[in-house]
Amino acid sequence: MCVCQTMEVGKYGKNATRSGDRGVLLEPFIHQVGGHSSMMRYDDHTVCKPLITREQRFYESLPPEMKEFTPEYKGVVSVCFEGDSDGYINLVAYPYVENEALEQDDMPERDQPRRKHSRRSLHRSSSGTEHKEEKPGLASDSTESIQETKSPRVDLHLHSDVPFQMLDGNSGLSSEKISYNPWSLRCHKQQLSRMRSESKDRKLYKFLLLENVVHHFKLPCVLDLKMGTRQHGDDASEEKAARQMKKCEQSTSATLGVRVCGMQVYQLDTGHYLCRNKYYGRGLSIEGFRNALYQYLHNGIELRKDLFEPVLAKLRSLKAVLERQASYRFYSSSLLIIYDGKDSRAGMFVERRPEMRLKRVDSSVPESLQDGGGTEPGSSAQPKVDVRMIDFAHSTFKGFRDDPTVHDGPDMGYVFGLESLINIMEQMREENQ
């Protein structure tokens, strides 16, 4: 029984999972490598996350030239708990109805009227059945039904054909191989626990709908970088500001303007993803950061030298764009660098190494890699890469939401991080020519 009122809605997105004939069943996004809010899969091309009003308004106010480097903003949905036939709790998305759902920061919007996004959020990529309208249950019945259900569901309906392995602090492989990035499960459990603890007081939650920026990639290799020399927003308490400044001082955020927040990279020799999390990134020296970047660009057999130029081109373009954004500050935002672990030479590697040929039998190498790769034979095209800015809950610019603090010039802490990243990659390219 859902604790929220259902309503007639539009069509489902491509490969969205239905919950009965009513809502879209949200699943953890298996390629989340960093962050603390759980990213959820809405459909193949769309993810969603708990809405923070400042971030929503920032996406709505993005300068046109920044949109190439950010996920497409697709609107808002209402999310609620719903028990399944086995007594587990799931998260289900419905069209946003004004004034019914609450955002994560739970702060009333006083300085400007709320805007509806239900029509935009229902523009989906393929057809499906219409939802049927239900009469809402009584609040007391709804709350009681939630409390009587089992623990929040944490087993993932979706999984990758490629196993993930987390590297421990000693750089050795963990023994456990799982079918999703372990950080995504951690975030999902924490998110469900927070929402379930509030279920007596809150029936609906607002989630942002955003483009799934890895959906173009067969085997997405993702590097999540926390950018800038400062991570706390202008509205942070003294305690939080001090905590964030200490993290920066003790990491490469201070020395380079960038630190590793998470990573997954596909390994051709073993057929699985290697994963790192933010705790690993916080402890890195400058040389350690260089080594982490090298590891991200290494497929287990060789360094992907073909990635240097396309990634550097994207980083230089982004730097030029941000240098033109006067008064903008992107405190605590991250930068995703993405490439495809399935490249045109994968089939060659499988044929070349005897131990790899054996893995055709035990299927450690996915069948999708055994067909010779991701581009046409003889293609010399550069590999597809992507660079996207995410997480704008603490961003600001002149005139934004009547913020009292106005900054001059571009965000030089962020630009410094980009310069460091570009310099390290250029040095790595020169050393490995």
Coordinates of C-alpha atoms in Angstrom, one line a residue:
M1 CA 0.0 0.0 0.0
C2 CA 1.4 3.3 -1.0
V3 CA 1.6 6.1 1.6
C4 CA 0.9 8.7 -1.0
Q5 CA -2.0 9.6 -3.2
T6 CA -1.7 8.2 -6.8
M7 CA -2.9 10.0 -9.8
E8 CA -3.4 9.7 -13.5
V9 CA 0.0 10.2 -15.2
G10 CA 1.6 10.0 -18.6
K11 CA 3.8 7.5 -20.3
Y12 CA 6.7 5.5 -19.0
G13 CA 10.3 6.1 -20.1
K14 CA 12.3 3.6 -22.0
N15 CA 12.7 0.5 -20.0
A16 CA 11.2 2.1 -16.8
T17 CA 10.2 -0.5 -14.3
R18 CA 6.5 -0.3 -13.5
S19 CA 5.1 -0.7 -10.0
G20 CA 1.8 -2.4 -10.8
D21 CA -0.2 -0.1 -13.0
R22 CA 0.6 3.1 -11.1
G23 CA 4.2 4.4 -10.7
V24 CA 7.7 3.9 -11.8
L25 CA 9.7 1.6 -9.5
L26 CA 13.1 3.3 -8.7
E27 CA 16.2 1.2 -8.6
P28 CA 19.6 2.1 -7.2
F29 CA 21.9 3.4 -10.0
I30 CA 24.6 0.7 -10.2
H31 CA 27.3 3.0 -11.6
Q32 CA 27.2 5.6 -8.8
V33 CA 30.8 6.0 -7.6
G34 CA 30.6 8.9 -5.2
G35 CA 28.4 11.4 -3.4
H36 CA 26.2 10.8 -0.4
S37 CA 22.7 11.1 -1.8
S38 CA 21.5 7.9 -3.5
M39 CA 21.1 8.2 -7.3
M40 CA 18.2 6.1 -8.5
R41 CA 17.5 4.7 -12.0
Y42 CA 14.2 6.0 -13.4
D43 CA 14.7 4.6 -16.9
D44 CA 17.6 3.9 -19.3
H45 CA 18.2 7.6 -20.0
T46 CA 17.2 9.1 -16.7
V47 CA 18.3 9.0 -13.1
C48 CA 16.8 10.9 -10.1
K49 CA 18.0 12.1 -6.7
P50 CA 16.5 13.8 -3.7
L51 CA 15.6 17.3 -4.5
I52 CA 17.3 20.3 -2.9
T53 CA 15.7 23.5 -3.9
R54 CA 18.9 25.4 -4.5
E55 CA 20.2 22.7 -6.9
Q56 CA 16.9 22.6 -8.7
R57 CA 16.9 26.4 -9.2
F58 CA 20.5 26.3 -10.3
Y59 CA 19.8 23.7 -13.0
E60 CA 16.9 26.0 -14.2
S61 CA 19.3 29.0 -14.3
L62 CA 22.3 27.4 -16.1
P63 CA 24.0 29.6 -18.7
P64 CA 23.6 28.0 -22.1
E65 CA 27.3 27.4 -22.6
M66 CA 27.5 25.4 -19.4
K67 CA 24.8 22.9 -20.5
E68 CA 27.2 20.9 -22.6
F69 CA 29.1 20.1 -19.4
T70 CA 26.1 19.3 -17.1
P71 CA 23.4 16.6 -17.1
E72 CA 20.2 17.6 -18.8
Y73 CA 17.6 18.7 -16.2
K74 CA 14.3 16.8 -16.9
G75 CA 12.0 18.0 -14.2
V76 CA 10.7 16.7 -10.9
V77 CA 8.8 13.6 -9.6
S78 CA 7.1 12.8 -6.4
V79 CA 8.5 9.7 -4.7
C80 CA 6.9 7.6 -1.9
F81 CA 7.2 4.3 -0.2
E82 CA 5.2 1.3 -1.5
G83 CA 5.1 -2.1 0.0
D84 CA 5.3 -5.1 -2.4
S85 CA 3.7 -8.5 -2.1
D86 CA 6.7 -9.8 -0.1
G87 CA 6.4 -7.1 2.5
Y88 CA 9.4 -5.1 1.4
I89 CA 9.5 -1.4 0.9
N90 CA 10.3 0.1 -2.5
L91 CA 10.6 3.7 -3.7
V92 CA 8.1 4.5 -6.5
A93 CA 7.9 7.7 -8.6
Y94 CA 4.8 9.6 -9.6
P95 CA 4.2 12.9 -11.4
Y96 CA 4.9 15.9 -9.2
V97 CA 1.8 17.5 -7.8
E98 CA 2.4 21.0 -6.3
N99 CA 2.5 21.4 -2.6
E100 CA 2.2 17.7 -1.9
A101 CA 5.8 16.6 -1.9
L102 CA 8.7 17.9 0.2
E103 CA 12.3 18.3 -0.8
Q104 CA 15.2 16.9 1.1
D105 CA 16.2 20.2 2.7
D106 CA 12.5 20.6 3.8
M107 CA 12.7 24.3 3.6
P108 CA 9.7 26.3 2.5
E109 CA 10.2 28.3 -0.6
R110 CA 9.4 31.9 0.4
D111 CA 11.4 34.0 -1.9
Q112 CA 9.8 32.9 -5.2
P113 CA 6.7 30.9 -6.2
R114 CA 7.0 27.2 -6.8
R115 CA 7.0 26.0 -10.3
K116 CA 5.3 22.9 -11.6
H117 CA 7.3 20.4 -13.7
S118 CA 4.9 17.6 -13.9
R119 CA 4.3 18.1 -17.6
R120 CA 8.0 18.2 -18.4
S121 CA 8.8 15.3 -16.2
L122 CA 6.3 13.1 -18.2
H123 CA 8.0 13.6 -21.6
R124 CA 9.2 10.0 -21.9
S125 CA 11.1 8.3 -24.7
S126 CA 8.6 5.4 -25.4
S127 CA 5.0 4.6 -24.8
G128 CA 3.4 2.6 -22.0
T129 CA 0.1 2.2 -20.2
E130 CA -1.7 5.1 -18.4
H131 CA -1.7 5.1 -14.7
K132 CA -5.0 4.6 -13.0
E133 CA -6.2 7.0 -10.3
E134 CA -6.6 5.6 -6.8
K135 CA -8.3 7.0 -3.8
P136 CA -5.8 7.9 -1.1
G137 CA -5.6 5.9 2.0
L138 CA -5.9 7.5 5.4
A139 CA -2.7 8.9 6.7
S140 CA -2.8 6.7 9.9
D141 CA -3.4 3.6 7.8
S142 CA -0.6 4.5 5.5
T143 CA 1.9 5.1 8.3
E144 CA 0.9 1.9 10.0
S145 CA 1.3 -0.1 6.9
I146 CA 4.9 1.2 6.5
Q147 CA 5.8 0.4 10.1
E148 CA 4.6 -3.1 9.7
T149 CA 6.6 -3.9 6.6
K150 CA 10.0 -5.5 6.6
S151 CA 13.3 -3.6 6.4
P152 CA 13.8 -1.4 3.4
R153 CA 14.7 -3.4 0.3
V154 CA 18.4 -3.2 -0.4
D155 CA 18.8 -6.1 -2.9
L156 CA 19.1 -4.6 -6.3
H157 CA 16.8 -5.7 -9.1
L158 CA 19.3 -4.4 -11.7
H159 CA 22.8 -5.7 -11.9
S160 CA 25.7 -5.4 -14.3
D161 CA 27.0 -8.3 -16.4
V162 CA 30.4 -7.3 -15.2
P163 CA 31.4 -7.8 -11.5
F164 CA 32.7 -5.0 -9.3
Q165 CA 35.6 -5.3 -6.9
M166 CA 36.5 -2.7 -4.3
L167 CA 40.1 -2.1 -3.6
D168 CA 40.9 -1.9 0.1
G169 CA 43.3 0.4 1.8
N170 CA 46.3 -1.8 1.2
S171 CA 45.6 -1.7 -2.6
G172 CA 44.6 -5.4 -2.5
L173 CA 41.5 -6.7 -4.0
S174 CA 38.6 -7.5 -1.7
S175 CA 37.4 -11.1 -2.0
E176 CA 33.9 -10.1 -2.7
K177 CA 32.7 -9.6 -6.3
I178 CA 29.3 -8.0 -6.6
S179 CA 27.1 -6.9 -9.5
Y180 CA 26.9 -3.2 -8.7
N181 CA 29.3 -0.5 -7.5
P182 CA 29.5 -1.0 -3.7
W183 CA 29.2 2.8 -3.1
S184 CA 25.8 2.8 -4.8
L185 CA 24.5 0.2 -2.3
R186 CA 25.9 2.1 0.6
C187 CA 24.2 5.3 -0.5
H188 CA 20.9 3.5 -1.2
K189 CA 20.8 1.9 2.3
Q190 CA 21.5 5.2 4.0
Q191 CA 18.8 7.0 1.9
L192 CA 16.1 4.4 2.6
S193 CA 17.0 4.5 6.3
R194 CA 16.7 8.3 6.5
M195 CA 13.4 8.3 4.5
R196 CA 11.9 5.5 6.5
S197 CA 12.7 7.1 9.8
E198 CA 10.7 10.2 8.6
S199 CA 7.8 8.2 7.2
K200 CA 5.5 9.2 10.0
D201 CA 5.8 12.8 9.2
R202 CA 6.4 12.9 5.5
K203 CA 4.4 11.1 2.9
L204 CA 5.9 12.4 -0.4
Y205 CA 9.4 13.4 -1.4
K206 CA 10.5 15.5 -4.3
F207 CA 13.3 14.0 -6.6
L208 CA 15.1 15.7 -9.4
L209 CA 15.1 14.0 -12.8
L210 CA 18.4 14.2 -14.5
E211 CA 20.1 12.7 -17.6
N212 CA 21.9 9.4 -17.1
V213 CA 25.2 10.6 -18.5
V214 CA 26.7 7.0 -18.7
H215 CA 23.8 5.5 -20.8
H216 CA 25.8 5.9 -24.0
F217 CA 28.6 3.7 -22.7
K218 CA 28.7 -0.1 -22.7
L219 CA 31.2 -0.4 -19.9
P220 CA 31.3 3.0 -18.2
C221 CA 34.6 3.9 -16.6
V222 CA 33.8 6.8 -14.2
L223 CA 36.1 9.1 -12.2
D224 CA 34.3 11.4 -9.7
L225 CA 36.5 14.4 -8.7
K226 CA 35.6 16.9 -6.0
M227 CA 36.6 20.2 -7.5
G228 CA 37.9 23.4 -6.0
T229 CA 40.0 24.5 -3.0
R230 CA 36.8 25.2 -0.9
Q231 CA 33.9 22.9 -0.3
H232 CA 31.5 24.7 2.1
G233 CA 28.7 26.9 0.8
D234 CA 28.2 30.5 1.9
D235 CA 25.4 29.4 4.1
A236 CA 27.4 26.7 6.0
S237 CA 27.5 26.9 9.8
E238 CA 30.9 27.6 11.4
E239 CA 31.1 24.0 12.5
K240 CA 30.5 22.7 9.0
A241 CA 32.8 25.2 7.3
A242 CA 35.6 24.2 9.7
R243 CA 35.0 20.5 9.0
Q244 CA 35.1 21.1 5.3
M245 CA 38.2 23.3 5.4
K246 CA 40.0 20.6 7.4
K247 CA 39.2 18.0 4.7
C248 CA 40.5 20.3 2.1
E249 CA 43.7 21.1 4.0
Q250 CA 44.4 17.4 4.6
S251 CA 43.9 16.4 1.0
T252 CA 44.9 17.3 -2.6
S253 CA 42.0 19.8 -2.6
A254 CA 44.4 22.3 -1.0
T255 CA 47.5 21.5 -3.1
L256 CA 45.8 20.7 -6.5
G257 CA 42.3 22.1 -6.2
V258 CA 40.9 18.6 -6.9
R259 CA 40.6 15.2 -5.1
V260 CA 39.4 11.8 -6.0
C261 CA 35.8 11.2 -4.7
G262 CA 35.2 7.8 -6.4
M263 CA 36.2 5.7 -9.3
Q264 CA 35.3 2.6 -11.3
V265 CA 37.5 1.3 -14.2
Y266 CA 37.0 -1.8 -16.3
Q267 CA 39.9 -4.3 -16.4
L268 CA 40.3 -6.2 -19.6
D269 CA 42.6 -8.8 -18.0
T270 CA 40.1 -9.9 -15.3
G271 CA 36.8 -8.8 -16.8
H272 CA 35.6 -6.8 -13.8
Y273 CA 35.5 -3.2 -12.5
L274 CA 38.0 -1.9 -9.9
C275 CA 36.4 0.6 -7.6
R276 CA 37.7 3.3 -5.2
N277 CA 35.7 5.5 -2.9
K278 CA 36.1 8.9 -1.3
Y279 CA 38.0 7.7 1.7
Y280 CA 40.8 6.5 -0.5
G281 CA 40.8 9.8 -2.3
R282 CA 41.1 11.9 0.9
G283 CA 44.3 10.2 1.9
L284 CA 46.2 10.7 -1.4
S285 CA 49.3 12.8 -1.8
I286 CA 50.0 14.7 -5.0
E287 CA 51.9 11.7 -6.3
G288 CA 49.1 9.4 -5.1
F289 CA 46.6 11.5 -7.0
R290 CA 48.8 11.0 -10.2
N291 CA 48.9 7.3 -9.6
A292 CA 45.1 7.2 -9.1
L293 CA 44.6 9.0 -12.4
Y294 CA 47.0 6.6 -14.1
Q295 CA 45.0 3.7 -12.7
Y296 CA 41.8 5.2 -14.0
L297 CA 43.3 5.3 -17.5
H298 CA 44.7 1.8 -17.3
N299 CA 42.6 -1.2 -18.5
G300 CA 44.7 -3.9 -16.7
I301 CA 46.7 -4.5 -19.8
E302 CA 47.9 -1.1 -21.0
L303 CA 47.5 2.6 -20.4
R304 CA 44.7 4.0 -22.6
K305 CA 46.9 6.6 -24.4
D306 CA 44.1 7.2 -26.9
L307 CA 42.1 8.9 -24.1
F308 CA 44.6 11.7 -23.4
E309 CA 43.6 14.0 -26.3
P310 CA 39.8 13.7 -26.1
V311 CA 39.8 14.1 -22.3
L312 CA 42.2 17.1 -22.4
A313 CA 40.2 18.7 -25.1
K314 CA 37.0 18.5 -23.0
L315 CA 38.8 19.8 -19.9
R316 CA 40.3 22.8 -21.8
S317 CA 36.9 23.6 -23.2
L318 CA 35.3 23.5 -19.8
K319 CA 38.0 25.7 -18.3
A320 CA 37.4 28.3 -21.0
V321 CA 33.7 28.3 -20.3
L322 CA 34.1 28.6 -16.5
E323 CA 36.6 31.4 -16.9
R324 CA 33.8 33.4 -18.5
Q325 CA 31.3 32.8 -15.6
A326 CA 31.8 35.9 -13.4
S327 CA 30.5 35.6 -9.8
Y328 CA 29.8 31.9 -10.1
R329 CA 30.9 29.6 -7.4
F330 CA 30.6 25.8 -7.5
Y331 CA 31.3 24.9 -3.9
S332 CA 31.3 21.1 -3.2
S333 CA 30.4 20.2 -6.8
S334 CA 32.0 17.3 -8.6
L335 CA 33.3 16.6 -12.0
L336 CA 32.7 13.3 -13.8
I337 CA 35.1 12.0 -16.4
I338 CA 33.7 9.0 -18.3
Y339 CA 35.0 6.7 -21.1
D340 CA 34.0 3.3 -22.4
G341 CA 35.9 0.3 -21.1
K342 CA 34.7 -1.5 -24.3
D343 CA 37.0 -0.1 -26.9
S344 CA 37.9 -1.1 -30.5
R345 CA 40.9 -3.1 -29.4
A346 CA 39.1 -5.3 -26.9
G347 CA 38.8 -8.2 -29.3
M348 CA 42.5 -7.9 -30.1
F349 CA 43.5 -8.2 -26.5
V350 CA 41.3 -11.3 -26.0
E351 CA 42.9 -13.0 -28.9
R352 CA 46.5 -11.9 -28.1
R353 CA 46.8 -13.3 -24.6
P354 CA 46.5 -17.0 -23.9
E355 CA 45.1 -16.5 -20.4
M356 CA 42.4 -14.2 -21.9
R357 CA 41.4 -16.9 -24.4
L358 CA 40.7 -19.2 -21.5
K359 CA 38.3 -16.7 -20.0
R360 CA 36.0 -17.2 -22.9
V361 CA 35.2 -20.5 -21.3
D362 CA 34.7 -19.2 -17.8
S363 CA 32.9 -16.1 -19.1
S364 CA 35.0 -13.6 -17.0
V365 CA 35.2 -11.6 -20.1
P366 CA 31.6 -10.6 -21.2
E367 CA 30.4 -11.8 -24.5
S368 CA 29.9 -8.2 -25.5
L369 CA 33.7 -7.8 -25.5
Q370 CA 34.4 -10.9 -27.5
D371 CA 32.9 -9.5 -30.7
G372 CA 35.9 -7.3 -31.4
G373 CA 35.0 -4.0 -29.8
G374 CA 32.9 -0.9 -29.9
T375 CA 33.8 0.7 -33.2
E376 CA 33.7 -0.3 -36.8
P377 CA 36.7 -2.4 -38.1
G378 CA 39.5 -0.1 -39.2
S379 CA 38.0 2.9 -37.5
S380 CA 40.5 5.4 -36.4
A381 CA 38.0 7.7 -34.6
Q382 CA 38.9 8.9 -31.2
P383 CA 37.2 7.1 -28.3
K384 CA 34.0 8.7 -26.9
V385 CA 34.6 10.5 -23.6
D386 CA 32.4 12.8 -21.5
V387 CA 33.1 15.4 -18.9
R388 CA 30.2 16.6 -16.7
M389 CA 29.8 18.9 -13.7
I390 CA 27.3 17.6 -11.1
D391 CA 26.1 18.5 -7.6
F392 CA 25.1 22.1 -7.3
A393 CA 23.4 22.2 -3.9
H394 CA 26.0 24.8 -2.7
S395 CA 26.5 26.8 -5.9
T396 CA 25.8 30.5 -6.2
F397 CA 26.1 33.5 -8.6
K398 CA 25.2 37.2 -8.5
G399 CA 21.4 37.6 -8.2
F400 CA 20.7 33.9 -7.5
R401 CA 18.0 33.5 -4.9
D402 CA 18.9 36.9 -3.3
D403 CA 22.1 35.3 -1.9
P404 CA 23.6 38.0 0.4
T405 CA 27.2 37.1 -0.5
V406 CA 28.3 38.1 -4.0
H407 CA 31.7 36.9 -5.4
D408 CA 33.9 38.6 -7.9
G409 CA 35.2 37.0 -11.0
P410 CA 35.2 33.3 -12.0
D411 CA 35.6 30.4 -9.5
M412 CA 39.4 30.4 -9.5
G413 CA 39.5 27.4 -7.0
Y414 CA 37.6 25.3 -9.5
V415 CA 39.7 26.7 -12.4
F416 CA 42.9 25.8 -10.4
G417 CA 41.6 22.2 -10.1
L418 CA 41.1 22.0 -13.8
E419 CA 44.6 23.4 -14.5
S420 CA 46.1 20.8 -12.2
L421 CA 44.2 18.0 -13.9
I422 CA 45.2 19.3 -17.3
N423 CA 48.9 19.6 -16.3
I424 CA 49.1 16.1 -14.8
M425 CA 47.4 14.5 -17.8
E426 CA 49.8 16.4 -20.2
Q427 CA 52.8 15.2 -18.2
M428 CA 51.5 11.7 -18.2
R429 CA 51.0 11.9 -22.0
E430 CA 54.5 13.1 -22.5
E431 CA 56.0 10.4 -20.2
N432 CA 54.1 7.6 -22.0
Q433 CA 54.5 8.5 -25.7

